[in-house]
XYZ file of C-alpha atoms in Angstrom:
122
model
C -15.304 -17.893 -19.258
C -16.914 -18.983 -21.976
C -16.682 -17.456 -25.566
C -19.349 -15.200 -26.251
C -21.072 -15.889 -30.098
C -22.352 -12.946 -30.156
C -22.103 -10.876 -33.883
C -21.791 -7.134 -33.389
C -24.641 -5.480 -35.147
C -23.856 -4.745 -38.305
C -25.612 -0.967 -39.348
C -27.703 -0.162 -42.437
C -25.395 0.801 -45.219
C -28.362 2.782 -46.415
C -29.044 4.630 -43.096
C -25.755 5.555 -42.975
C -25.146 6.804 -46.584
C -22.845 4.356 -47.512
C -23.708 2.479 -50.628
C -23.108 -0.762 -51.268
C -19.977 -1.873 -53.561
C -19.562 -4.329 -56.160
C -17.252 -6.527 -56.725
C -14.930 -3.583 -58.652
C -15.210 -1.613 -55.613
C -17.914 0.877 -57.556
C -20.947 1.993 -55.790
C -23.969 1.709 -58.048
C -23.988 5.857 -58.716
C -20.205 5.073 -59.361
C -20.739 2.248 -61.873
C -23.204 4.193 -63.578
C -21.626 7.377 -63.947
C -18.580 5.193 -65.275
C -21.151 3.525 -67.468
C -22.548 6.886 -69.253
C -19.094 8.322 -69.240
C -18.198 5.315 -71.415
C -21.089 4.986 -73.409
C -20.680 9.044 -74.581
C -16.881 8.125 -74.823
C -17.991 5.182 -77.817
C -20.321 7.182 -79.054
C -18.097 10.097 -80.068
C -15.569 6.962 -80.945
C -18.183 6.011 -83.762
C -18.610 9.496 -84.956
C -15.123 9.735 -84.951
C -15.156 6.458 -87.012
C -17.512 7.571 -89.337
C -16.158 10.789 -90.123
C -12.826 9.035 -91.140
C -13.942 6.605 -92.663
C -15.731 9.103 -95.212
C -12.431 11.113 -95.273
C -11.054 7.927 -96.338
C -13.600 6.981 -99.485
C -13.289 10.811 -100.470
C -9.513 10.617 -100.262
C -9.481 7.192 -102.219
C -12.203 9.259 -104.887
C -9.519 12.297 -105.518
C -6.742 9.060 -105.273
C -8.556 7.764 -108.324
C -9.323 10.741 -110.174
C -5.549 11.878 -110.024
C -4.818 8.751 -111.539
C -7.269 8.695 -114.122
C -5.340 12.433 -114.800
C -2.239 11.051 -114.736
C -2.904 8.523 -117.087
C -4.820 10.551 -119.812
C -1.625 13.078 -119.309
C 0.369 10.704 -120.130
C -1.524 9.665 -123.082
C -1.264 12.919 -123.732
C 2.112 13.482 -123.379
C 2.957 10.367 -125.312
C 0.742 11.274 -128.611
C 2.582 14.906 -128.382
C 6.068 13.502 -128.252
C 5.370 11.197 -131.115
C 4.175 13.801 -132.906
C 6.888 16.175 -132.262
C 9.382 13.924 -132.766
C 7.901 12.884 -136.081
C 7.975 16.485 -137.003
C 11.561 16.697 -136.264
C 12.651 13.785 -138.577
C 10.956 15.050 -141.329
C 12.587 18.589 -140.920
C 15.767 16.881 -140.269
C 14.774 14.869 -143.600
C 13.878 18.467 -145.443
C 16.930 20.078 -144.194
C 19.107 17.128 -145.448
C 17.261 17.222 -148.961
C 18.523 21.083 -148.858
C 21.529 20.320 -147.984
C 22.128 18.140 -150.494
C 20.177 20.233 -153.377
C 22.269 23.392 -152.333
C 25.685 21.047 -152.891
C 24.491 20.204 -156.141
C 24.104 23.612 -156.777
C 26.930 24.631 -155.555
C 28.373 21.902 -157.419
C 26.833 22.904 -160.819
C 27.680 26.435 -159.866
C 31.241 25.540 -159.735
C 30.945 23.767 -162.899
C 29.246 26.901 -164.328
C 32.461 28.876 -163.451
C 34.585 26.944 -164.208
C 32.865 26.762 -167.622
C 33.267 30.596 -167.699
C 36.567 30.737 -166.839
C 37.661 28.153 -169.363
C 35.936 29.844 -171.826
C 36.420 33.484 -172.698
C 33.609 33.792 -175.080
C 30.637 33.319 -172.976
């Protein structure tokens, strides 16, 4: 017997309900349900984007206002320091002036006993 070259029929995909795949194995509703699944899922990517990226510029704003702050603080502290500590040294200055005046006193006060001891008449 001879071989037979006969092809079975192949049936409609279409009649049948099947749909055609491509070469992923996706049926066209597949590929595009995949498709708009995707393109909603970069969408809300790039609103997701956006919205960080202006968290971002509004954290860097605060970032650079705090350190604007931080600097004229500084200043601020620095100036107030100085001055406090330029208050001290002349206080400690004063109180060593007084210290000195009240020896002298003391000093002239001792002589001014003395003198009155030493000398009944006064």
């Amino acid at each position: 017997m001879g071989r037979q070259n006969q092809e079975e029929p192949r049936a409609n995909p279409l009649l049948l309900g099947d749909e055609p795949q491509n070469a992923f194995g996706y049926t066209q509703a597949q590929w595009d349900t995949e498709r708009c699944e995707l393109v909603c899922e970069r969408d809300q990517l790039k609103e997701d984007l956006h919205k960080a990226q202006g968290v971002l510029a509004d954290a860097a704003q605060r970032e650079e206002a705090l350190r604007v702050e931080q600097e004229r603080l500084q200043e601020e502290y620095s100036q107030e320091k100085a001055a406090w500590e330029n208050k001290n040294r002349k206080l400690e200055e004063e109180a060593q002036q007084l210290h000195e005046e009240q020896k002298r006193i003391m000093g002239s006060r001792g002589t001014f006993n003395l003198l009155i001891l030493s000398n009944p008449c006064m």
